[in-house]
């Protein structure tokens, strides 16, 4: 609860004169103290600890002695509900109802965040624990499974063919999806017209498109109708269908964040619409566009259903995505995890760990490159501007000093 510090009141003597400094003055309030708004207090920690311990004990009694329930999920869910009820009751003993509701919402938010972090850590730990046995050997990243059988040791064979296949398919899909996605975003945000709404509706519908439908589309049109064989190129087309709406939606949002005053300034200087878009809008939105591209790549690199129907599977190394079957990391994982051999399962989990590393690199890249606001300059750009300014200043000073130097030379 917030309190107000009132200024000290002078104590007067019997005749109305101020009292001399003594015991009465010693009891006067001292200097004002700063109020700390927010943060975690000792009462908060003790309340959470008490609610946690009490709810755990009550949950154990209910599950083990009273109710005929069993199962870890139900135990944890009941524990969480009892914890919230216990925290509310303990809070009512200390604070007013408004503070109790506020702190209860804060506890729910914190616990939800911790739950998400715990689930992610559990997934990473499980995959790393199952796949580290194969991933710790260097041959996993330098060899393919061409000469390795299901009963061979983990020191033989690897996922080099799947790693190269994923990178090539992702590169081709990015080459196809990025220009189309950014062009569609520019059309919806800058050009507009009657077709802007149908295009936006179609892009939003494609965002929720199941990945298996994209694979079936490429299988029916490219492979069956036109007679192309299953290859990395066909898989990249399927990934393009999945990546393009992601890039389009993210790019449209970023382009709309560009201040309209920049467009107006370009038009006032005589620039056309396309010159304004090319020289003003897109350079200003470049960090956000990079983020959109990297997020689309992170979505495409982990897709399994499209490549399952379009790329085919092979244990041999194939560096040509336009000819022959080509395996990727998701397809490698799907094929080896379901086998009844411990070595193959370990290789599948190691490939999953590698795929998680690739996705982590992509998201960190998006965070680093797209962390700036639209129009915000990087440190390199600021240094370049300062260097150019110093050069112009030096050139101006030289131009001013040159007539005086010529005059002095002529005088001598």
mmCIF file of C-alpha atoms in Angstrom:
data_model
loop_
_atom_site.group_PDB
_atom_site.id
_atom_site.type_symbol
_atom_site.label_atom_id
_atom_site.label_comp_id
_atom_site.label_asym_id
_atom_site.label_seq_id
_atom_site.Cartn_x
_atom_site.Cartn_y
_atom_site.Cartn_z
ATOM 1 C CA UNK A 1 0.000 0.000 0.000
ATOM 2 C CA UNK A 2 1.315 3.461 -0.883
ATOM 3 C CA UNK A 3 1.794 5.862 2.056
ATOM 4 C CA UNK A 4 2.421 9.608 2.133
ATOM 5 C CA UNK A 5 5.250 11.151 4.113
ATOM 6 C CA UNK A 6 4.017 14.375 5.780
ATOM 7 C CA UNK A 7 6.498 17.126 6.715
ATOM 8 C CA UNK A 8 7.417 17.318 10.407
ATOM 9 C CA UNK A 9 5.406 19.700 12.588
ATOM 10 C CA UNK A 10 7.319 21.993 14.945
ATOM 11 C CA UNK A 11 6.556 21.447 18.623
ATOM 12 C CA UNK A 12 5.991 24.702 20.537
ATOM 13 C CA UNK A 13 6.639 25.391 24.191
ATOM 14 C CA UNK A 14 4.204 26.658 26.846
ATOM 15 C CA UNK A 15 4.376 30.276 25.661
ATOM 16 C CA UNK A 16 4.116 29.370 21.973
ATOM 17 C CA UNK A 17 7.845 29.481 21.484
ATOM 18 C CA UNK A 18 9.565 26.653 19.645
ATOM 19 C CA UNK A 19 10.918 24.015 21.981
ATOM 20 C CA UNK A 20 14.669 23.710 22.297
ATOM 21 C CA UNK A 21 16.320 20.713 20.709
ATOM 22 C CA UNK A 22 16.074 17.818 23.082
ATOM 23 C CA UNK A 23 14.138 14.602 23.571
ATOM 24 C CA UNK A 24 11.059 16.036 21.810
ATOM 25 C CA UNK A 25 13.084 16.921 18.725
ATOM 26 C CA UNK A 26 14.710 13.519 18.743
ATOM 27 C CA UNK A 27 11.331 11.875 18.050
ATOM 28 C CA UNK A 28 10.703 13.939 14.904
ATOM 29 C CA UNK A 29 10.508 11.994 11.638
ATOM 30 C CA UNK A 30 13.706 11.778 9.651
ATOM 31 C CA UNK A 31 14.293 12.457 5.978
ATOM 32 C CA UNK A 32 11.784 11.143 3.446
ATOM 33 C CA UNK A 33 12.413 7.692 2.002
ATOM 34 C CA UNK A 34 11.936 6.764 -1.620
ATOM 35 C CA UNK A 35 8.989 4.561 -2.362
ATOM 36 C CA UNK A 36 9.805 1.470 -4.400
ATOM 37 C CA UNK A 37 6.966 0.672 -6.773
ATOM 38 C CA UNK A 38 6.948 -2.902 -8.067
ATOM 39 C CA UNK A 39 9.563 -5.556 -7.465
ATOM 40 C CA UNK A 40 9.392 -8.612 -5.224
ATOM 41 C CA UNK A 41 9.100 -8.262 -1.479
ATOM 42 C CA UNK A 42 9.738 -10.728 1.323
ATOM 43 C CA UNK A 43 5.999 -11.197 1.847
ATOM 44 C CA UNK A 44 5.542 -12.121 -1.814
ATOM 45 C CA UNK A 45 8.240 -14.795 -1.658
ATOM 46 C CA UNK A 46 6.918 -16.293 1.568
ATOM 47 C CA UNK A 47 3.341 -16.293 0.234
ATOM 48 C CA UNK A 48 4.345 -18.096 -2.955
ATOM 49 C CA UNK A 49 6.451 -20.598 -1.008
ATOM 50 C CA UNK A 50 3.662 -21.283 1.470
ATOM 51 C CA UNK A 51 1.059 -21.720 -1.281
ATOM 52 C CA UNK A 52 3.402 -24.053 -3.193
ATOM 53 C CA UNK A 53 4.193 -26.270 -0.197
ATOM 54 C CA UNK A 54 0.612 -26.367 1.074
ATOM 55 C CA UNK A 55 -0.905 -27.142 -2.332
ATOM 56 C CA UNK A 56 1.671 -29.898 -2.939
ATOM 57 C CA UNK A 57 0.888 -31.552 0.395
ATOM 58 C CA UNK A 58 -2.871 -31.298 -0.151
ATOM 59 C CA UNK A 59 -2.538 -32.593 -3.701
ATOM 60 C CA UNK A 60 -0.545 -35.611 -2.508
ATOM 61 C CA UNK A 61 -3.162 -36.407 0.164
ATOM 62 C CA UNK A 62 -5.999 -36.165 -2.368
ATOM 63 C CA UNK A 63 -4.253 -38.299 -4.993
ATOM 64 C CA UNK A 64 -2.764 -40.932 -2.692
ATOM 65 C CA UNK A 65 -5.308 -41.235 0.129
ATOM 66 C CA UNK A 66 -8.716 -39.841 -0.840
ATOM 67 C CA UNK A 67 -9.482 -39.772 -4.566
ATOM 68 C CA UNK A 68 -9.043 -42.718 -6.961
ATOM 69 C CA UNK A 69 -6.971 -40.663 -9.406
ATOM 70 C CA UNK A 70 -3.560 -41.381 -10.941
ATOM 71 C CA UNK A 71 -1.258 -39.986 -13.592
ATOM 72 C CA UNK A 72 1.427 -37.310 -13.629
ATOM 73 C CA UNK A 73 -0.503 -34.867 -15.802
ATOM 74 C CA UNK A 74 -3.551 -34.839 -13.539
ATOM 75 C CA UNK A 75 -1.337 -34.545 -10.470
ATOM 76 C CA UNK A 76 0.451 -31.476 -11.853
ATOM 77 C CA UNK A 77 -2.769 -29.858 -13.063
ATOM 78 C CA UNK A 78 -4.482 -30.366 -9.700
ATOM 79 C CA UNK A 79 -1.365 -29.038 -7.938
ATOM 80 C CA UNK A 80 -1.410 -25.862 -10.026
ATOM 81 C CA UNK A 81 -5.119 -25.221 -9.373
ATOM 82 C CA UNK A 82 -4.662 -25.796 -5.649
ATOM 83 C CA UNK A 83 -1.648 -23.470 -5.700
ATOM 84 C CA UNK A 84 -3.705 -20.647 -7.229
ATOM 85 C CA UNK A 85 -6.496 -21.193 -4.690
ATOM 86 C CA UNK A 86 -4.011 -21.277 -1.798
ATOM 87 C CA UNK A 87 -2.228 -18.152 -3.019
ATOM 88 C CA UNK A 88 -5.551 -16.323 -3.240
ATOM 89 C CA UNK A 89 -6.553 -17.308 0.278
ATOM 90 C CA UNK A 90 -3.177 -16.378 1.747
ATOM 91 C CA UNK A 91 -3.292 -13.089 -0.104
ATOM 92 C CA UNK A 92 -6.691 -12.189 1.333
ATOM 93 C CA UNK A 93 -5.192 -12.492 4.815
ATOM 94 C CA UNK A 94 -2.602 -9.794 4.016
ATOM 95 C CA UNK A 95 -3.812 -7.462 1.261
ATOM 96 C CA UNK A 96 -6.969 -5.826 0.034
ATOM 97 C CA UNK A 97 -8.992 -7.516 -2.760
ATOM 98 C CA UNK A 98 -7.586 -5.299 -5.512
ATOM 99 C CA UNK A 99 -3.977 -6.123 -4.607
ATOM 100 C CA UNK A 100 -4.843 -9.816 -4.359
ATOM 101 C CA UNK A 101 -6.310 -9.853 -7.869
ATOM 102 C CA UNK A 102 -3.340 -7.932 -9.237
ATOM 103 C CA UNK A 103 -0.778 -10.277 -7.688
ATOM 104 C CA UNK A 104 -2.759 -13.359 -8.661
ATOM 105 C CA UNK A 105 -2.686 -12.267 -12.314
ATOM 106 C CA UNK A 106 1.049 -11.618 -12.006
ATOM 107 C CA UNK A 107 1.583 -15.121 -10.591
ATOM 108 C CA UNK A 108 -0.433 -16.658 -13.445
ATOM 109 C CA UNK A 109 1.625 -14.731 -16.010
ATOM 110 C CA UNK A 110 4.942 -15.721 -14.421
ATOM 111 C CA UNK A 111 3.927 -19.364 -14.093
ATOM 112 C CA UNK A 112 2.785 -19.467 -17.732
ATOM 113 C CA UNK A 113 6.127 -18.110 -18.875
ATOM 114 C CA UNK A 114 8.013 -20.601 -16.713
ATOM 115 C CA UNK A 115 5.851 -23.416 -18.113
ATOM 116 C CA UNK A 116 6.731 -22.470 -21.691
ATOM 117 C CA UNK A 117 10.441 -22.272 -20.848
ATOM 118 C CA UNK A 118 10.253 -25.629 -19.060
ATOM 119 C CA UNK A 119 8.567 -27.285 -22.047
ATOM 120 C CA UNK A 120 11.194 -25.919 -24.449
ATOM 121 C CA UNK A 121 14.012 -27.002 -22.140
ATOM 122 C CA UNK A 122 12.443 -30.449 -21.801
ATOM 123 C CA UNK A 123 12.214 -30.868 -25.576
ATOM 124 C CA UNK A 124 15.774 -29.713 -26.156
ATOM 125 C CA UNK A 125 17.083 -31.870 -23.326
ATOM 126 C CA UNK A 126 15.226 -34.963 -24.516
ATOM 127 C CA UNK A 127 16.394 -34.620 -28.126
ATOM 128 C CA UNK A 128 19.959 -33.831 -27.040
ATOM 129 C CA UNK A 129 20.025 -36.758 -24.630
ATOM 130 C CA UNK A 130 18.821 -39.222 -27.252
ATOM 131 C CA UNK A 131 20.953 -37.875 -30.084
ATOM 132 C CA UNK A 132 24.216 -36.884 -28.400
ATOM 133 C CA UNK A 133 25.524 -40.436 -28.665
ATOM 134 C CA UNK A 134 25.599 -40.094 -32.468
ATOM 135 C CA UNK A 135 26.206 -36.345 -32.744
ATOM 136 C CA UNK A 136 29.430 -36.479 -30.731
ATOM 137 C CA UNK A 137 31.184 -38.325 -33.571
ATOM 138 C CA UNK A 138 32.586 -36.136 -36.339
ATOM 139 C CA UNK A 139 31.645 -38.657 -39.026
ATOM 140 C CA UNK A 140 27.984 -37.796 -38.464
ATOM 141 C CA UNK A 141 28.598 -34.442 -40.170
ATOM 142 C CA UNK A 142 31.080 -35.647 -42.804
ATOM 143 C CA UNK A 143 29.625 -38.930 -44.087
ATOM 144 C CA UNK A 144 26.387 -40.193 -45.604
ATOM 145 C CA UNK A 145 24.572 -43.474 -45.024
ATOM 146 C CA UNK A 146 25.546 -44.946 -48.395
ATOM 147 C CA UNK A 147 27.924 -47.586 -46.978
ATOM 148 C CA UNK A 148 26.365 -47.955 -43.517
ATOM 149 C CA UNK A 149 23.930 -50.637 -42.433
ATOM 150 C CA UNK A 150 21.363 -50.575 -39.641
ATOM 151 C CA UNK A 151 23.586 -52.622 -37.299
ATOM 152 C CA UNK A 152 26.824 -50.708 -37.892
ATOM 153 C CA UNK A 153 28.380 -48.667 -35.117
ATOM 154 C CA UNK A 154 27.778 -44.955 -34.735
ATOM 155 C CA UNK A 155 31.344 -44.267 -35.857
ATOM 156 C CA UNK A 156 30.178 -45.106 -39.397
ATOM 157 C CA UNK A 157 27.725 -43.074 -41.460
ATOM 158 C CA UNK A 158 26.119 -39.740 -40.871
ATOM 159 C CA UNK A 159 23.744 -37.073 -42.156
ATOM 160 C CA UNK A 160 25.926 -35.120 -44.585
ATOM 161 C CA UNK A 161 23.560 -35.871 -47.471
ATOM 162 C CA UNK A 162 20.575 -34.634 -45.455
ATOM 163 C CA UNK A 163 22.353 -31.466 -44.300
ATOM 164 C CA UNK A 164 23.413 -30.547 -47.841
ATOM 165 C CA UNK A 165 19.961 -31.411 -49.190
ATOM 166 C CA UNK A 166 18.213 -29.208 -46.621
ATOM 167 C CA UNK A 167 20.511 -26.266 -47.329
ATOM 168 C CA UNK A 168 20.089 -26.556 -51.108
ATOM 169 C CA UNK A 169 16.318 -26.946 -50.940
ATOM 170 C CA UNK A 170 16.016 -24.074 -48.503
ATOM 171 C CA UNK A 171 18.244 -21.879 -50.684
ATOM 172 C CA UNK A 172 16.153 -22.529 -53.803
ATOM 173 C CA UNK A 173 12.905 -21.980 -51.904
ATOM 174 C CA UNK A 174 14.229 -18.690 -50.538
ATOM 175 C CA UNK A 175 15.277 -17.638 -54.048
ATOM 176 C CA UNK A 176 11.729 -18.256 -55.276
ATOM 177 C CA UNK A 177 9.673 -17.099 -52.278
ATOM 178 C CA UNK A 178 11.418 -13.873 -51.281
ATOM 179 C CA UNK A 179 10.963 -11.867 -54.533
ATOM 180 C CA UNK A 180 7.356 -13.050 -54.890
ATOM 181 C CA UNK A 181 6.535 -12.366 -51.251
ATOM 182 C CA UNK A 182 8.061 -8.889 -51.141
ATOM 183 C CA UNK A 183 6.467 -7.976 -54.488
ATOM 184 C CA UNK A 184 3.052 -9.055 -53.175
ATOM 185 C CA UNK A 185 3.614 -7.059 -49.978
ATOM 186 C CA UNK A 186 4.544 -3.949 -51.963
ATOM 187 C CA UNK A 187 1.454 -4.391 -54.124
ATOM 188 C CA UNK A 188 -0.876 -4.660 -51.119
ATOM 189 C CA UNK A 189 0.659 -1.797 -49.126
ATOM 190 C CA UNK A 190 1.801 0.679 -51.808
ATOM 191 C CA UNK A 191 -0.254 0.050 -54.955
ATOM 192 C CA UNK A 192 -3.572 -1.143 -53.574
ATOM 193 C CA UNK A 193 -6.656 -0.940 -55.753
ATOM 194 C CA UNK A 194 -9.492 -3.398 -56.185
ATOM 195 C CA UNK A 195 -7.228 -6.421 -56.235
ATOM 196 C CA UNK A 196 -5.499 -5.651 -52.930
ATOM 197 C CA UNK A 197 -8.259 -7.129 -50.771
ATOM 198 C CA UNK A 198 -8.560 -10.445 -52.697
ATOM 199 C CA UNK A 199 -4.771 -10.835 -52.696
ATOM 200 C CA UNK A 200 -4.623 -10.182 -48.954
ATOM 201 C CA UNK A 201 -7.418 -12.676 -48.330
ATOM 202 C CA UNK A 202 -5.639 -15.294 -50.426
ATOM 203 C CA UNK A 203 -2.346 -14.730 -48.606
ATOM 204 C CA UNK A 204 -4.039 -15.032 -45.212
ATOM 205 C CA UNK A 205 -5.694 -18.267 -46.318
ATOM 206 C CA UNK A 206 -2.362 -19.635 -47.535
ATOM 207 C CA UNK A 207 -0.801 -18.824 -44.166
ATOM 208 C CA UNK A 208 -3.082 -21.420 -42.560
ATOM 209 C CA UNK A 209 -2.620 -23.906 -45.404
ATOM 210 C CA UNK A 210 -1.671 -27.412 -44.170
ATOM 211 C CA UNK A 211 1.790 -28.379 -45.325
ATOM 212 C CA UNK A 212 0.578 -31.684 -46.754
ATOM 213 C CA UNK A 213 -1.654 -29.757 -49.176
ATOM 214 C CA UNK A 214 1.384 -27.885 -50.530
ATOM 215 C CA UNK A 215 3.131 -31.189 -51.107
ATOM 216 C CA UNK A 216 0.077 -32.652 -52.845
ATOM 217 C CA UNK A 217 -0.176 -29.566 -55.066
ATOM 218 C CA UNK A 218 3.416 -29.877 -56.297
ATOM 219 C CA UNK A 219 3.034 -33.651 -56.612
ATOM 220 C CA UNK A 220 -0.083 -33.326 -58.750
ATOM 221 C CA UNK A 221 1.000 -30.377 -60.902
ATOM 222 C CA UNK A 222 4.771 -30.636 -61.287
ATOM 223 C CA UNK A 223 5.486 -34.356 -60.910
ATOM 224 C CA UNK A 224 2.352 -36.086 -62.241
ATOM 225 C CA UNK A 225 1.075 -33.533 -64.770
ATOM 226 C CA UNK A 226 4.349 -32.200 -66.205
ATOM 227 C CA UNK A 227 6.297 -35.428 -65.731
ATOM 228 C CA UNK A 228 9.160 -34.173 -63.546
ATOM 229 C CA UNK A 229 10.773 -36.702 -61.235
ATOM 230 C CA UNK A 230 10.972 -36.384 -57.495
ATOM 231 C CA UNK A 231 13.972 -34.203 -56.682
ATOM 232 C CA UNK A 232 15.241 -31.447 -54.468
ATOM 233 C CA UNK A 233 13.913 -28.892 -56.948
ATOM 234 C CA UNK A 234 10.351 -30.221 -56.574
ATOM 235 C CA UNK A 235 10.768 -30.130 -52.792
ATOM 236 C CA UNK A 236 11.957 -26.518 -52.980
ATOM 237 C CA UNK A 237 8.804 -25.610 -54.927
ATOM 238 C CA UNK A 238 6.684 -27.133 -52.171
ATOM 239 C CA UNK A 239 8.646 -25.192 -49.551
ATOM 240 C CA UNK A 240 8.108 -22.051 -51.631
ATOM 241 C CA UNK A 241 4.352 -22.496 -51.301
ATOM 242 C CA UNK A 242 4.783 -22.665 -47.520
ATOM 243 C CA UNK A 243 7.256 -19.793 -47.173
ATOM 244 C CA UNK A 244 5.739 -17.214 -49.515
ATOM 245 C CA UNK A 245 2.661 -16.276 -47.387
ATOM 246 C CA UNK A 246 4.841 -15.977 -44.262
ATOM 247 C CA UNK A 247 7.228 -13.607 -46.027
ATOM 248 C CA UNK A 248 4.359 -11.654 -47.584
ATOM 249 C CA UNK A 249 2.462 -11.035 -44.355
ATOM 250 C CA UNK A 250 5.550 -10.076 -42.363
ATOM 251 C CA UNK A 251 6.862 -7.823 -45.148
ATOM 252 C CA UNK A 252 3.514 -6.050 -45.487
ATOM 253 C CA UNK A 253 3.438 -5.239 -41.776
ATOM 254 C CA UNK A 254 6.995 -3.895 -41.901
ATOM 255 C CA UNK A 255 6.363 -1.772 -45.004
ATOM 256 C CA UNK A 256 3.294 -0.234 -43.371
ATOM 257 C CA UNK A 257 5.496 0.880 -40.460
ATOM 258 C CA UNK A 258 7.521 3.169 -42.741
ATOM 259 C CA UNK A 259 6.521 6.775 -41.894
ATOM 260 C CA UNK A 260 4.331 8.400 -44.501
ATOM 261 C CA UNK A 261 6.336 11.623 -44.268
ATOM 262 C CA UNK A 262 9.229 9.885 -46.045
ATOM 263 C CA UNK A 263 6.976 9.052 -48.972
ATOM 264 C CA UNK A 264 5.618 12.596 -49.043
ATOM 265 C CA UNK A 265 9.155 14.022 -49.054
ATOM 266 C CA UNK A 266 10.094 11.792 -51.973
ATOM 267 C CA UNK A 267 7.000 12.824 -53.925
ATOM 268 C CA UNK A 268 7.706 16.495 -53.143
ATOM 269 C CA UNK A 269 11.191 16.120 -54.646
ATOM 270 C CA UNK A 270 9.677 14.799 -57.877
ATOM 271 C CA UNK A 271 10.164 11.066 -57.337
ATOM 272 C CA UNK A 272 7.738 8.650 -58.947
ATOM 273 C CA UNK A 273 5.902 5.970 -57.029
ATOM 274 C CA UNK A 274 8.229 3.147 -58.017
ATOM 275 C CA UNK A 275 11.344 5.243 -57.382
ATOM 276 C CA UNK A 276 9.940 6.109 -53.955
ATOM 277 C CA UNK A 277 9.314 2.458 -53.190
ATOM 278 C CA UNK A 278 12.723 1.348 -54.475
ATOM 279 C CA UNK A 279 14.871 4.134 -53.004
ATOM 280 C CA UNK A 280 12.933 5.132 -49.865
ATOM 281 C CA UNK A 281 10.441 2.548 -48.629
ATOM 282 C CA UNK A 282 12.385 -0.671 -49.124
ATOM 283 C CA UNK A 283 15.739 0.653 -47.776
ATOM 284 C CA UNK A 284 13.953 2.040 -44.729
ATOM 285 C CA UNK A 285 12.190 -1.274 -44.080
ATOM 286 C CA UNK A 286 15.284 -3.379 -44.785
ATOM 287 C CA UNK A 287 15.824 -4.684 -41.202
ATOM 288 C CA UNK A 288 12.216 -5.807 -40.960
ATOM 289 C CA UNK A 289 12.334 -7.392 -44.394
ATOM 290 C CA UNK A 290 15.408 -9.379 -43.367
ATOM 291 C CA UNK A 291 13.476 -10.586 -40.330
ATOM 292 C CA UNK A 292 10.553 -11.626 -42.533
ATOM 293 C CA UNK A 293 12.858 -13.570 -44.846
ATOM 294 C CA UNK A 294 14.636 -15.368 -42.010
ATOM 295 C CA UNK A 295 11.344 -16.285 -40.310
ATOM 296 C CA UNK A 296 10.090 -17.726 -43.579
ATOM 297 C CA UNK A 297 13.289 -19.750 -43.901
ATOM 298 C CA UNK A 298 12.901 -21.046 -40.353
ATOM 299 C CA UNK A 299 9.371 -22.165 -41.216
ATOM 300 C CA UNK A 300 10.445 -23.947 -44.392
ATOM 301 C CA UNK A 301 13.539 -25.729 -43.099
ATOM 302 C CA UNK A 302 11.548 -27.888 -40.684
ATOM 303 C CA UNK A 303 8.702 -28.978 -42.968
ATOM 304 C CA UNK A 304 8.367 -32.728 -43.455
ATOM 305 C CA UNK A 305 5.112 -33.348 -45.342
ATOM 306 C CA UNK A 306 5.966 -31.380 -48.519
ATOM 307 C CA UNK A 307 9.399 -32.975 -48.957
ATOM 308 C CA UNK A 308 8.011 -36.404 -48.117
ATOM 309 C CA UNK A 309 5.867 -36.311 -51.260
ATOM 310 C CA UNK A 310 8.188 -34.442 -53.607
ATOM 311 C CA UNK A 311 11.876 -35.147 -52.904
ATOM 312 C CA UNK A 312 12.036 -38.912 -52.516
ATOM 313 C CA UNK A 313 14.445 -40.695 -50.175
ATOM 314 C CA UNK A 314 17.966 -41.948 -50.716
ATOM 315 C CA UNK A 315 20.870 -42.882 -48.487
ATOM 316 C CA UNK A 316 23.389 -41.714 -51.094
ATOM 317 C CA UNK A 317 24.906 -38.261 -51.325
ATOM 318 C CA UNK A 318 23.260 -36.167 -54.052
ATOM 319 C CA UNK A 319 24.469 -32.602 -54.445
ATOM 320 C CA UNK A 320 22.384 -31.925 -57.557
ATOM 321 C CA UNK A 321 18.871 -30.827 -56.572
ATOM 322 C CA UNK A 322 17.623 -30.947 -60.179
ATOM 323 C CA UNK A 323 18.241 -34.654 -60.759
ATOM 324 C CA UNK A 324 17.486 -37.707 -58.647
ATOM 325 C CA UNK A 325 16.097 -38.152 -55.184
ATOM 326 C CA UNK A 326 17.492 -35.893 -52.477
ATOM 327 C CA UNK A 327 16.948 -36.337 -48.751
ATOM 328 C CA UNK A 328 16.629 -33.492 -46.240
ATOM 329 C CA UNK A 329 16.944 -33.353 -42.465
ATOM 330 C CA UNK A 330 13.196 -33.638 -41.673
ATOM 331 C CA UNK A 331 12.862 -36.607 -44.041
ATOM 332 C CA UNK A 332 16.041 -38.160 -42.602
ATOM 333 C CA UNK A 333 14.574 -37.889 -39.100
ATOM 334 C CA UNK A 334 11.204 -39.323 -40.152
ATOM 335 C CA UNK A 335 12.807 -42.318 -41.848
ATOM 336 C CA UNK A 336 15.333 -43.313 -39.153
ATOM 337 C CA UNK A 337 13.432 -42.618 -35.922
ATOM 338 C CA UNK A 338 10.727 -45.171 -36.768
ATOM 339 C CA UNK A 339 13.236 -48.006 -37.335
ATOM 340 C CA UNK A 340 13.686 -50.694 -34.626
ATOM 341 C CA UNK A 341 17.477 -50.253 -34.387
ATOM 342 C CA UNK A 342 19.038 -48.201 -31.593
ATOM 343 C CA UNK A 343 21.790 -46.866 -33.860
ATOM 344 C CA UNK A 344 19.318 -45.609 -36.444
ATOM 345 C CA UNK A 345 17.142 -44.003 -33.758
ATOM 346 C CA UNK A 346 20.197 -42.255 -32.302
ATOM 347 C CA UNK A 347 21.111 -40.932 -35.754
ATOM 348 C CA UNK A 348 17.570 -39.644 -36.205
ATOM 349 C CA UNK A 349 17.658 -37.760 -32.909
ATOM 350 C CA UNK A 350 21.102 -36.385 -33.773
ATOM 351 C CA UNK A 351 19.662 -35.072 -37.031
ATOM 352 C CA UNK A 352 16.853 -33.491 -35.011
ATOM 353 C CA UNK A 353 19.432 -31.811 -32.784
ATOM 354 C CA UNK A 354 21.194 -30.519 -35.911
ATOM 355 C CA UNK A 355 17.907 -29.181 -37.282
ATOM 356 C CA UNK A 356 17.210 -27.391 -34.009
ATOM 357 C CA UNK A 357 20.642 -25.802 -34.243
ATOM 358 C CA UNK A 358 19.907 -24.572 -37.775
ATOM 359 C CA UNK A 359 16.586 -23.064 -36.677
ATOM 360 C CA UNK A 360 18.269 -21.432 -33.667
ATOM 361 C CA UNK A 361 20.878 -19.849 -35.937
ATOM 362 C CA UNK A 362 18.143 -18.515 -38.219
ATOM 363 C CA UNK A 363 16.153 -16.976 -35.357
ATOM 364 C CA UNK A 364 19.250 -15.420 -33.777
ATOM 365 C CA UNK A 365 20.134 -13.984 -37.184
ATOM 366 C CA UNK A 366 16.635 -12.527 -37.467
ATOM 367 C CA UNK A 367 16.962 -11.024 -33.998
ATOM 368 C CA UNK A 368 20.345 -9.465 -34.725
ATOM 369 C CA UNK A 369 19.537 -8.142 -38.195
ATOM 370 C CA UNK A 370 15.968 -7.100 -37.462
ATOM 371 C CA UNK A 371 16.356 -5.625 -34.010
ATOM 372 C CA UNK A 372 16.388 -2.055 -35.283
ATOM 373 C CA UNK A 373 13.332 0.062 -35.988
ATOM 374 C CA UNK A 374 12.513 1.034 -39.578
ATOM 375 C CA UNK A 375 14.847 3.833 -40.585
ATOM 376 C CA UNK A 376 17.204 3.414 -37.625
ATOM 377 C CA UNK A 377 20.843 3.538 -38.692
ATOM 378 C CA UNK A 378 23.387 0.911 -37.817
ATOM 379 C CA UNK A 379 26.698 1.727 -36.166
ATOM 380 C CA UNK A 380 28.532 1.262 -39.454
ATOM 381 C CA UNK A 381 26.145 3.645 -41.202
ATOM 382 C CA UNK A 382 26.570 6.230 -38.444
ATOM 383 C CA UNK A 383 30.367 5.956 -38.666
ATOM 384 C CA UNK A 384 30.196 6.326 -42.447
ATOM 385 C CA UNK A 385 28.029 9.449 -42.131
ATOM 386 C CA UNK A 386 30.393 10.948 -39.544
ATOM 387 C CA UNK A 387 33.400 10.182 -41.753
ATOM 388 C CA UNK A 388 31.751 11.788 -44.786
ATOM 389 C CA UNK A 389 30.812 14.816 -42.682
ATOM 390 C CA UNK A 390 34.403 15.226 -41.504
ATOM 391 C CA UNK A 391 35.665 14.966 -45.075
ATOM 392 C CA UNK A 392 33.201 17.598 -46.248
ATOM 393 C CA UNK A 393 34.174 19.858 -43.356
ATOM 394 C CA UNK A 394 37.870 19.442 -44.168
ATOM 395 C CA UNK A 395 37.202 20.148 -47.842
ATOM 396 C CA UNK A 396 35.227 23.298 -46.947
ATOM 397 C CA UNK A 397 38.005 24.548 -44.660
ATOM 398 C CA UNK A 398 40.530 23.854 -47.407
ATOM 399 C CA UNK A 399 38.451 25.797 -49.917
ATOM 400 C CA UNK A 400 38.282 28.764 -47.512
ATOM 401 C CA UNK A 401 41.999 28.690 -46.725
ATOM 402 C CA UNK A 402 43.148 28.315 -50.355
ATOM 403 C CA UNK A 403 42.577 31.992 -51.417
ATOM 404 C CA UNK A 404 44.550 33.224 -48.414
ATOM 405 C CA UNK A 405 47.412 30.874 -49.276
ATOM 406 C CA UNK A 406 47.458 32.067 -52.894
ATOM 407 C CA UNK A 407 47.357 35.686 -51.748
ATOM 408 C CA UNK A 408 50.295 35.181 -49.394
ATOM 409 C CA UNK A 409 52.306 33.419 -52.115
ATOM 410 C CA UNK A 410 51.648 36.247 -54.560
ATOM 411 C CA UNK A 411 52.631 38.841 -51.940
ATOM 412 C CA UNK A 412 55.985 37.170 -51.331
#
